[in-house]
CSV table of C-alpha atoms and ligand atoms in Angstrom, one decimal:
chain,number,residue,atom,x,y,z
A,1,UNK,CA,47.4,90.3,206.0
A,2,UNK,CA,50.1,89.6,203.3
A,3,UNK,CA,47.1,88.9,201.1
A,4,UNK,CA,45.7,92.5,201.2
A,5,UNK,CA,49.1,94.0,200.3
A,6,UNK,CA,49.5,92.0,197.6
A,7,UNK,CA,46.6,93.5,196.0
A,8,UNK,CA,46.9,96.8,196.8
A,9,UNK,CA,50.6,96.1,195.0
A,10,UNK,CA,49.1,94.4,192.2
A,11,UNK,CA,46.9,97.6,191.5
A,12,UNK,CA,49.5,100.2,192.2
A,13,UNK,CA,51.5,98.3,188.9
A,14,UNK,CA,48.8,97.8,187.4
A,15,UNK,CA,47.7,101.3,187.4
A,16,UNK,CA,51.5,102.4,186.9
A,17,UNK,CA,52.1,104.3,183.6
A,18,UNK,CA,55.9,106.1,183.8
A,19,UNK,CA,56.3,109.2,181.9
A,20,UNK,CA,59.9,108.5,181.7
A,21,UNK,CA,63.1,106.0,182.3
A,22,UNK,CA,63.7,107.4,185.4
A,23,UNK,CA,60.2,106.7,186.3
A,24,UNK,CA,60.4,103.2,185.4
A,25,UNK,CA,64.1,102.6,187.3
A,26,UNK,CA,62.1,104.1,190.5
A,27,UNK,CA,59.7,101.1,189.5
A,28,UNK,CA,62.3,98.6,189.9
A,29,UNK,CA,64.2,99.8,192.5
A,30,UNK,CA,60.7,99.6,195.1
A,31,UNK,CA,59.6,96.3,193.4
A,32,UNK,CA,61.9,94.4,192.2
A,33,UNK,CA,64.9,95.9,194.0
A,34,UNK,CA,67.4,93.7,196.1
A,35,UNK,CA,65.8,95.4,199.1
A,36,UNK,CA,62.4,96.0,197.4
A,37,UNK,CA,59.0,94.7,198.1
A,38,UNK,CA,59.1,91.3,196.6
A,39,UNK,CA,62.4,90.3,197.7
A,40,UNK,CA,60.5,91.6,201.5
A,41,UNK,CA,57.3,89.9,200.7
A,42,UNK,CA,59.9,86.9,200.1
A,43,UNK,CA,61.0,87.3,203.6
A,44,UNK,CA,57.7,87.4,205.7
A,45,UNK,CA,57.1,84.2,203.5
A,46,UNK,CA,58.9,81.9,205.3
A,47,UNK,CA,57.8,83.2,208.8
A,48,UNK,CA,54.0,81.9,207.8
A,49,UNK,CA,52.7,78.6,208.6
A,50,UNK,CA,52.9,75.4,206.3
A,51,UNK,CA,48.7,75.5,205.4
A,52,UNK,CA,49.5,79.4,204.4
A,53,UNK,CA,52.8,78.3,202.5
A,54,UNK,CA,50.7,76.7,200.1
A,55,UNK,CA,48.4,79.1,199.2
A,56,UNK,CA,50.7,82.3,199.6
A,57,UNK,CA,53.1,80.5,197.5
A,58,UNK,CA,51.4,80.6,194.7
A,59,UNK,CA,49.9,84.0,195.4
A,60,UNK,CA,53.4,85.4,195.3
A,61,UNK,CA,54.7,83.6,192.5
A,62,UNK,CA,52.2,84.9,190.1
A,63,UNK,CA,52.9,88.9,192.2
A,64,UNK,CA,56.7,88.3,191.0
A,65,UNK,CA,55.8,87.4,187.6
A,66,UNK,CA,53.3,90.1,187.0
A,67,UNK,CA,56.0,92.5,188.2
A,68,UNK,CA,58.9,91.1,186.0
A,69,UNK,CA,56.5,90.9,183.2
A,70,UNK,CA,55.0,94.7,183.7
A,71,UNK,CA,59.1,95.7,184.1
A,72,UNK,CA,60.1,94.6,180.7
A,73,UNK,CA,57.3,95.0,179.0
A,74,UNK,CA,57.7,99.4,179.9
A,75,UNK,CA,61.2,99.2,179.0
A,76,UNK,CA,60.8,98.2,175.8
A,77,UNK,CA,58.2,100.7,175.6
A,78,UNK,CA,60.0,103.2,176.6
A,79,UNK,CA,63.1,102.0,174.2
A,80,UNK,CA,60.9,102.6,171.3
A,81,UNK,CA,59.5,106.0,171.8
A,82,UNK,CA,62.6,107.7,172.9
A,83,UNK,CA,64.0,106.4,169.4
A,84,UNK,CA,61.0,106.8,167.8
A,85,UNK,CA,60.0,110.2,168.9
A,86,UNK,CA,64.0,111.9,168.5
A,87,UNK,CA,64.3,113.5,171.1
A,88,UNK,CA,67.9,114.1,170.4
A,89,UNK,CA,67.4,114.4,166.5
A,90,UNK,CA,68.5,117.3,165.6
A,91,UNK,CA,67.2,117.5,161.2
A,92,UNK,CA,68.7,121.0,160.6
A,93,UNK,CA,72.5,119.2,161.4
A,94,UNK,CA,74.5,118.8,158.5
A,95,UNK,CA,75.0,115.3,157.6
A,96,UNK,CA,77.5,112.7,157.6
A,97,UNK,CA,79.6,113.0,154.4
A,98,UNK,CA,80.9,109.4,153.2
A,99,UNK,CA,84.4,109.8,151.4
A,100,UNK,CA,83.9,108.4,147.7
A,101,UNK,CA,86.7,106.7,146.2
A,102,UNK,CA,88.8,107.7,142.5
A,103,UNK,CA,90.8,105.0,140.2
A,104,UNK,CA,94.2,106.2,140.0
A,105,UNK,CA,94.9,107.8,136.9
A,106,UNK,CA,97.3,105.0,135.8
A,107,UNK,CA,94.4,102.4,136.1
A,108,UNK,CA,92.1,105.4,134.4
A,109,UNK,CA,95.0,105.4,131.2
A,110,UNK,CA,94.9,101.7,131.4
A,111,UNK,CA,92.3,100.7,131.7
A,112,UNK,CA,91.7,103.2,128.1
A,113,UNK,CA,94.2,101.9,126.3
A,114,UNK,CA,92.5,98.6,127.1
A,115,UNK,CA,89.3,99.4,125.9
A,116,UNK,CA,90.8,100.4,122.7
A,117,UNK,CA,92.7,97.6,121.9
A,118,UNK,CA,89.4,95.2,122.7
A,119,UNK,CA,87.5,97.0,120.3
A,120,UNK,CA,90.4,95.7,117.7
A,121,UNK,CA,90.2,92.5,119.3
A,122,UNK,CA,93.2,92.4,121.0
A,123,UNK,CA,93.1,90.1,124.8
A,124,UNK,CA,95.0,91.1,127.7
A,125,UNK,CA,97.9,89.3,128.9
A,126,UNK,CA,100.6,89.6,132.1
A,127,UNK,CA,103.4,87.9,132.9
A,128,UNK,CA,106.1,88.3,136.2
A,129,UNK,CA,107.7,91.0,137.7
A,130,UNK,CA,110.4,89.0,138.7
A,131,UNK,CA,112.0,87.7,135.5
A,132,UNK,CA,115.2,85.3,134.4
A,133,UNK,CA,117.6,86.6,131.9
A,134,UNK,CA,115.7,84.6,129.0
A,135,UNK,CA,112.5,86.4,128.9
A,136,UNK,CA,114.0,90.0,129.7
A,137,UNK,CA,117.1,89.3,127.7
A,138,UNK,CA,117.8,86.4,125.7
A,139,UNK,CA,115.3,85.5,124.1
A,140,UNK,CA,114.4,89.2,122.7
A,141,UNK,CA,117.7,88.9,120.5
A,142,UNK,CA,119.8,91.4,123.1
A,143,UNK,CA,123.6,90.3,122.6
A,144,UNK,CA,125.4,89.5,125.7
A,145,UNK,CA,127.1,92.1,126.3
A,146,UNK,CA,124.3,94.1,125.3
A,147,UNK,CA,124.4,97.7,127.5
A,148,UNK,CA,120.9,97.0,128.9
A,149,UNK,CA,121.9,94.4,130.9
A,150,UNK,CA,124.2,96.3,132.8
A,151,UNK,CA,123.3,96.9,136.7
A,152,UNK,CA,123.5,100.7,135.7
A,153,UNK,CA,119.9,100.0,134.3
A,154,UNK,CA,118.6,96.1,136.1
A,155,UNK,CA,117.9,95.2,139.4
A,156,UNK,CA,119.8,92.1,139.5
A,157,UNK,CA,118.2,89.9,142.0
A,158,UNK,CA,120.4,85.9,142.0
A,159,UNK,CA,123.2,84.7,139.9
A,160,UNK,CA,123.1,81.4,138.0
A,161,UNK,CA,126.5,79.5,137.6
A,162,UNK,CA,128.4,82.4,138.1
A,163,UNK,CA,125.9,84.8,135.7
A,164,UNK,CA,123.2,87.0,136.6
A,165,UNK,CA,120.2,85.6,135.7
A,166,UNK,CA,116.9,86.5,138.4
A,167,UNK,CA,116.0,90.2,138.2
A,168,UNK,CA,113.1,92.8,138.5
A,169,UNK,CA,111.9,92.6,134.8
A,170,UNK,CA,113.6,95.7,132.8
A,171,UNK,CA,110.5,96.0,129.9
A,172,UNK,CA,106.6,94.4,129.5
A,173,UNK,CA,108.5,93.2,125.7
A,174,UNK,CA,109.5,89.6,128.2
A,175,UNK,CA,105.6,89.0,128.3
A,176,UNK,CA,105.6,89.1,124.5
A,177,UNK,CA,108.3,86.1,124.7
A,178,UNK,CA,106.0,84.2,127.8
A,179,UNK,CA,103.3,84.5,125.1
A,180,UNK,CA,104.6,82.7,122.0
A,181,UNK,CA,106.4,80.7,123.8
A,182,UNK,CA,103.1,79.5,125.4
A,183,UNK,CA,100.5,79.4,122.0
A,184,UNK,CA,100.4,79.0,118.5
A,185,UNK,CA,99.7,82.1,116.1
A,186,UNK,CA,98.2,84.3,115.4
A,187,UNK,CA,98.2,86.7,118.5
A,188,UNK,CA,97.0,89.6,119.2
A,189,UNK,CA,97.6,91.2,122.8
A,190,UNK,CA,98.2,94.1,125.1
A,191,UNK,CA,100.2,93.2,128.5
A,192,UNK,CA,100.6,95.7,130.8
A,193,UNK,CA,102.4,95.7,133.9
A,194,UNK,CA,105.1,97.3,136.1
A,195,UNK,CA,108.8,97.3,135.1
A,196,UNK,CA,111.8,98.3,137.3
A,197,UNK,CA,115.0,100.3,136.0
A,198,UNK,CA,117.5,100.7,138.6
A,199,UNK,CA,117.9,105.2,138.2
A,200,UNK,CA,118.0,108.0,140.9
A,201,UNK,CA,114.3,109.1,141.3
A,202,UNK,CA,113.1,112.4,140.3
A,203,UNK,CA,110.8,114.2,138.9
A,204,UNK,CA,111.5,112.8,135.6
A,205,UNK,CA,112.9,109.6,135.9
A,206,UNK,CA,111.6,106.3,138.8
A,207,UNK,CA,113.0,103.2,139.5
A,208,UNK,CA,109.4,101.4,138.9
A,209,UNK,CA,106.8,102.5,135.9
A,210,UNK,CA,104.5,101.3,133.8
A,211,UNK,CA,104.3,100.4,130.4
A,212,UNK,CA,102.0,98.4,128.1
A,213,UNK,CA,103.0,96.5,125.5
A,214,UNK,CA,101.3,95.2,122.4
A,215,UNK,CA,101.9,92.6,120.0
A,216,UNK,CA,100.6,91.1,117.0
A,217,UNK,CA,101.8,88.0,115.1
A,218,UNK,CA,99.6,86.6,112.1
A,219,UNK,CA,100.7,85.9,108.5
A,220,UNK,CA,101.3,88.8,106.4
A,221,UNK,CA,101.4,91.3,109.3
A,222,UNK,CA,103.3,94.8,107.9
A,223,UNK,CA,104.5,97.4,108.9
A,224,UNK,CA,101.2,99.2,107.6
A,225,UNK,CA,99.2,97.4,109.4
A,226,UNK,CA,101.7,98.8,112.8
A,227,UNK,CA,101.1,102.0,111.7
A,228,UNK,CA,97.3,102.0,110.6
A,229,UNK,CA,96.5,100.0,114.7
A,230,UNK,CA,99.0,103.0,116.1
A,231,UNK,CA,97.3,105.3,114.3
A,232,UNK,CA,93.5,104.6,115.3
A,233,UNK,CA,94.7,104.3,118.7
A,234,UNK,CA,96.1,107.3,119.4
A,235,UNK,CA,93.4,109.3,117.4
A,236,UNK,CA,90.9,107.4,119.8
A,237,UNK,CA,92.7,108.2,123.1
A,238,UNK,CA,93.8,111.5,123.0
A,239,UNK,CA,90.7,112.8,119.4
A,240,UNK,CA,91.1,113.0,116.2
A,241,UNK,CA,93.4,115.0,114.4
A,242,UNK,CA,96.1,114.3,116.3
A,243,UNK,CA,98.8,113.9,114.1
A,244,UNK,CA,101.7,110.9,114.4
A,245,UNK,CA,105.0,110.6,113.3
A,246,UNK,CA,107.4,107.6,113.0
A,247,UNK,CA,111.2,108.0,113.1
A,248,UNK,CA,113.8,104.8,112.6
A,249,UNK,CA,115.1,103.5,115.7
A,250,UNK,CA,116.9,100.5,117.3
A,251,UNK,CA,115.9,98.2,119.4
A,252,UNK,CA,117.0,94.7,119.4
A,253,UNK,CA,113.6,93.0,119.1
A,254,UNK,CA,112.3,94.2,116.2
A,255,UNK,CA,113.4,95.1,112.1
A,256,UNK,CA,113.0,97.5,110.9
A,257,UNK,CA,112.3,99.5,114.6
A,258,UNK,CA,110.8,102.9,115.2
A,259,UNK,CA,109.8,105.4,117.5
A,260,UNK,CA,106.4,107.3,117.4
A,261,UNK,CA,105.8,110.9,117.9
A,262,UNK,CA,102.6,112.6,118.2
A,263,UNK,CA,101.2,116.8,117.8
A,264,UNK,CA,101.9,117.8,121.2
A,265,UNK,CA,98.1,117.4,122.9
A,266,UNK,CA,99.1,120.6,125.4
A,267,UNK,CA,99.6,123.1,122.7
A,268,UNK,CA,98.4,121.0,119.9
A,269,UNK,CA,101.5,121.8,117.6
A,270,UNK,CA,103.4,125.8,118.1
A,271,UNK,CA,105.4,124.5,120.9
A,272,UNK,CA,105.2,124.6,124.8
A,273,UNK,CA,107.5,123.0,127.7
A,274,UNK,CA,105.9,120.1,127.3
A,275,UNK,CA,107.2,119.4,124.4
A,276,UNK,CA,109.8,121.0,124.6
A,277,UNK,CA,108.8,123.7,122.0
A,278,UNK,CA,108.8,121.1,118.9
A,279,UNK,CA,105.3,120.5,119.0
A,280,UNK,CA,105.9,117.1,118.8
A,281,UNK,CA,105.9,114.2,121.7
A,282,UNK,CA,107.5,110.9,121.7
A,283,UNK,CA,104.7,108.0,123.6
A,284,UNK,CA,106.6,104.9,122.2
A,285,UNK,CA,108.6,102.0,120.8
A,286,UNK,CA,107.4,100.2,118.0
A,287,UNK,CA,109.0,98.2,115.2
A,288,UNK,CA,108.1,94.7,113.0
A,289,UNK,CA,109.3,91.7,115.2
A,290,UNK,CA,112.6,90.5,114.6
A,291,UNK,CA,112.8,87.2,113.0
A,292,UNK,CA,115.3,85.4,115.4
A,293,UNK,CA,113.2,86.3,118.1
A,294,UNK,CA,110.1,84.3,116.9
A,295,UNK,CA,112.9,81.4,116.3
A,296,UNK,CA,113.2,81.8,119.4
A,297,UNK,CA,110.1,81.5,120.8
A,298,UNK,CA,109.7,78.2,118.3
A,299,UNK,CA,107.5,80.5,115.8
A,300,UNK,CA,108.3,80.0,111.8
A,301,UNK,CA,109.7,83.4,110.9
A,302,UNK,CA,108.8,82.0,107.5
A,303,UNK,CA,105.4,81.6,107.8
A,304,UNK,CA,104.6,84.6,110.4
A,305,UNK,CA,105.6,88.3,111.2
A,306,UNK,CA,104.1,90.5,113.4
A,307,UNK,CA,104.6,93.7,115.2
A,308,UNK,CA,105.2,94.9,118.6
A,309,UNK,CA,105.0,98.6,120.3
A,310,UNK,CA,105.5,99.0,123.9
A,311,UNK,CA,104.7,102.7,126.0
A,312,UNK,CA,105.2,104.4,128.9
A,313,UNK,CA,101.9,104.4,130.8
A,314,UNK,CA,102.9,107.7,132.9
A,315,UNK,CA,103.4,109.5,129.7
A,316,UNK,CA,100.1,108.9,128.5
A,317,UNK,CA,98.7,109.6,131.6
A,318,UNK,CA,101.3,113.5,131.6
A,319,UNK,CA,100.0,114.2,128.5
A,320,UNK,CA,96.2,113.8,129.0
A,321,UNK,CA,96.5,115.0,132.6
A,322,UNK,CA,99.2,117.2,132.4
A,323,UNK,CA,101.4,115.6,135.5
A,324,UNK,CA,104.6,117.5,135.7
A,325,UNK,CA,106.5,115.5,138.0
A,326,UNK,CA,106.7,111.4,138.0
A,327,UNK,CA,107.2,110.9,141.5
A,328,UNK,CA,103.0,111.8,142.1
A,329,UNK,CA,101.8,108.3,140.5
A,330,UNK,CA,103.1,106.5,143.6
A,331,UNK,CA,103.2,108.9,146.8
A,332,UNK,CA,99.8,108.2,147.5
A,333,UNK,CA,98.9,112.0,148.3
A,334,UNK,CA,94.8,111.8,148.7
A,335,UNK,CA,95.1,115.9,147.1
A,336,UNK,CA,96.6,114.5,144.1
A,337,UNK,CA,94.2,111.6,143.6
A,338,UNK,CA,90.7,113.0,144.7
A,339,UNK,CA,91.5,115.4,141.3
A,340,UNK,CA,90.3,112.4,139.6
A,341,UNK,CA,87.7,111.8,141.1
A,342,UNK,CA,85.2,112.7,138.8
A,343,UNK,CA,87.3,110.4,135.7
A,344,UNK,CA,85.9,107.6,137.6
A,345,UNK,CA,85.1,105.1,134.8
B,1,LIG,N1,110.6,97.2,125.5
B,1,LIG,C1,111.0,98.5,124.8
B,1,LIG,C2,111.4,99.3,125.6
B,1,LIG,O1,111.4,99.3,127.0
B,1,LIG,C3,109.4,99.3,123.7
B,1,LIG,C4,109.1,98.0,122.8
B,1,LIG,C5,108.2,97.5,122.7
B,1,LIG,C6,109.8,98.4,121.6
B,1,LIG,C7,107.8,96.6,121.8
B,1,LIG,C8,109.6,98.4,120.6
B,1,LIG,C9,108.8,96.9,120.4
B,1,LIG,O2,111.7,100.7,125.7
């Protein structure tokens, strides 16, 4: 009796071809479910005599394997066919956009500056943002009572023997000292980095900003090398025809010292509010490395001379992209940052 039933079910299973997942589920419940046919057949099997047990045990097991195999095969087919049929796929829907990042304007400017100076044979160097008095001030020829050491400018962190000693660097000139102390001339490097000054935050001032320092030390380096290098730099950065002028200035670590202006990149000369109607904008401080600085770093100032310069990256970016509020650089407002997407380098 069981054999006849099993033959019938076997035929049913072999012929079964579900149209969808619901029919397959009905099949599973009917044959393999906890109250299904196979469960029932095994219940019946318990009651048969020992002779039949031997033959039907095998038949029953094979039947169960058949049902399992059929179910698994159909399940897999249905899963792949619903995928490939793409029943739920609407090709007319708009695609998912993916957000493209953009470089920060200061990174764009830094990379461009680095590129220009690399072509002139300058290497890139970096130094720590937390500095000691020696590297930030003393080695750079700042007299002990120089006002730049004042609490108003410098964020001091730690005293040493009663003296303010550790501070956030106020300029990247400290990296010049580190470089010269640890190497031998010639030096030809630019040093980009973040610097800190104790200023109230406004559109025109911030407690941190970024500089790029330049240093060139070798035998026979002269002020005309300084002028020509910076002239070339400005032509590359702002375009041929950009004018430069040097005004005498003072820095403790350079002698003579100058500030360099360029013709206003916004109005080209006649005057606008970027150049305060002068036609010129200051972009950097520079000068010949003071012999005292060379000696402080263990370099023979009779044999070697050098020039140095330092510029604010925010200023360079302002002139390139006409950004009028310094705070925009550090607010991370994507509406601001997104505008530089096409400028990716
Ligand atoms: N360190 C100076 C500043 O922060 C800039 C500078 C660097 C000037 C190198 C001369 C030479 O203003």
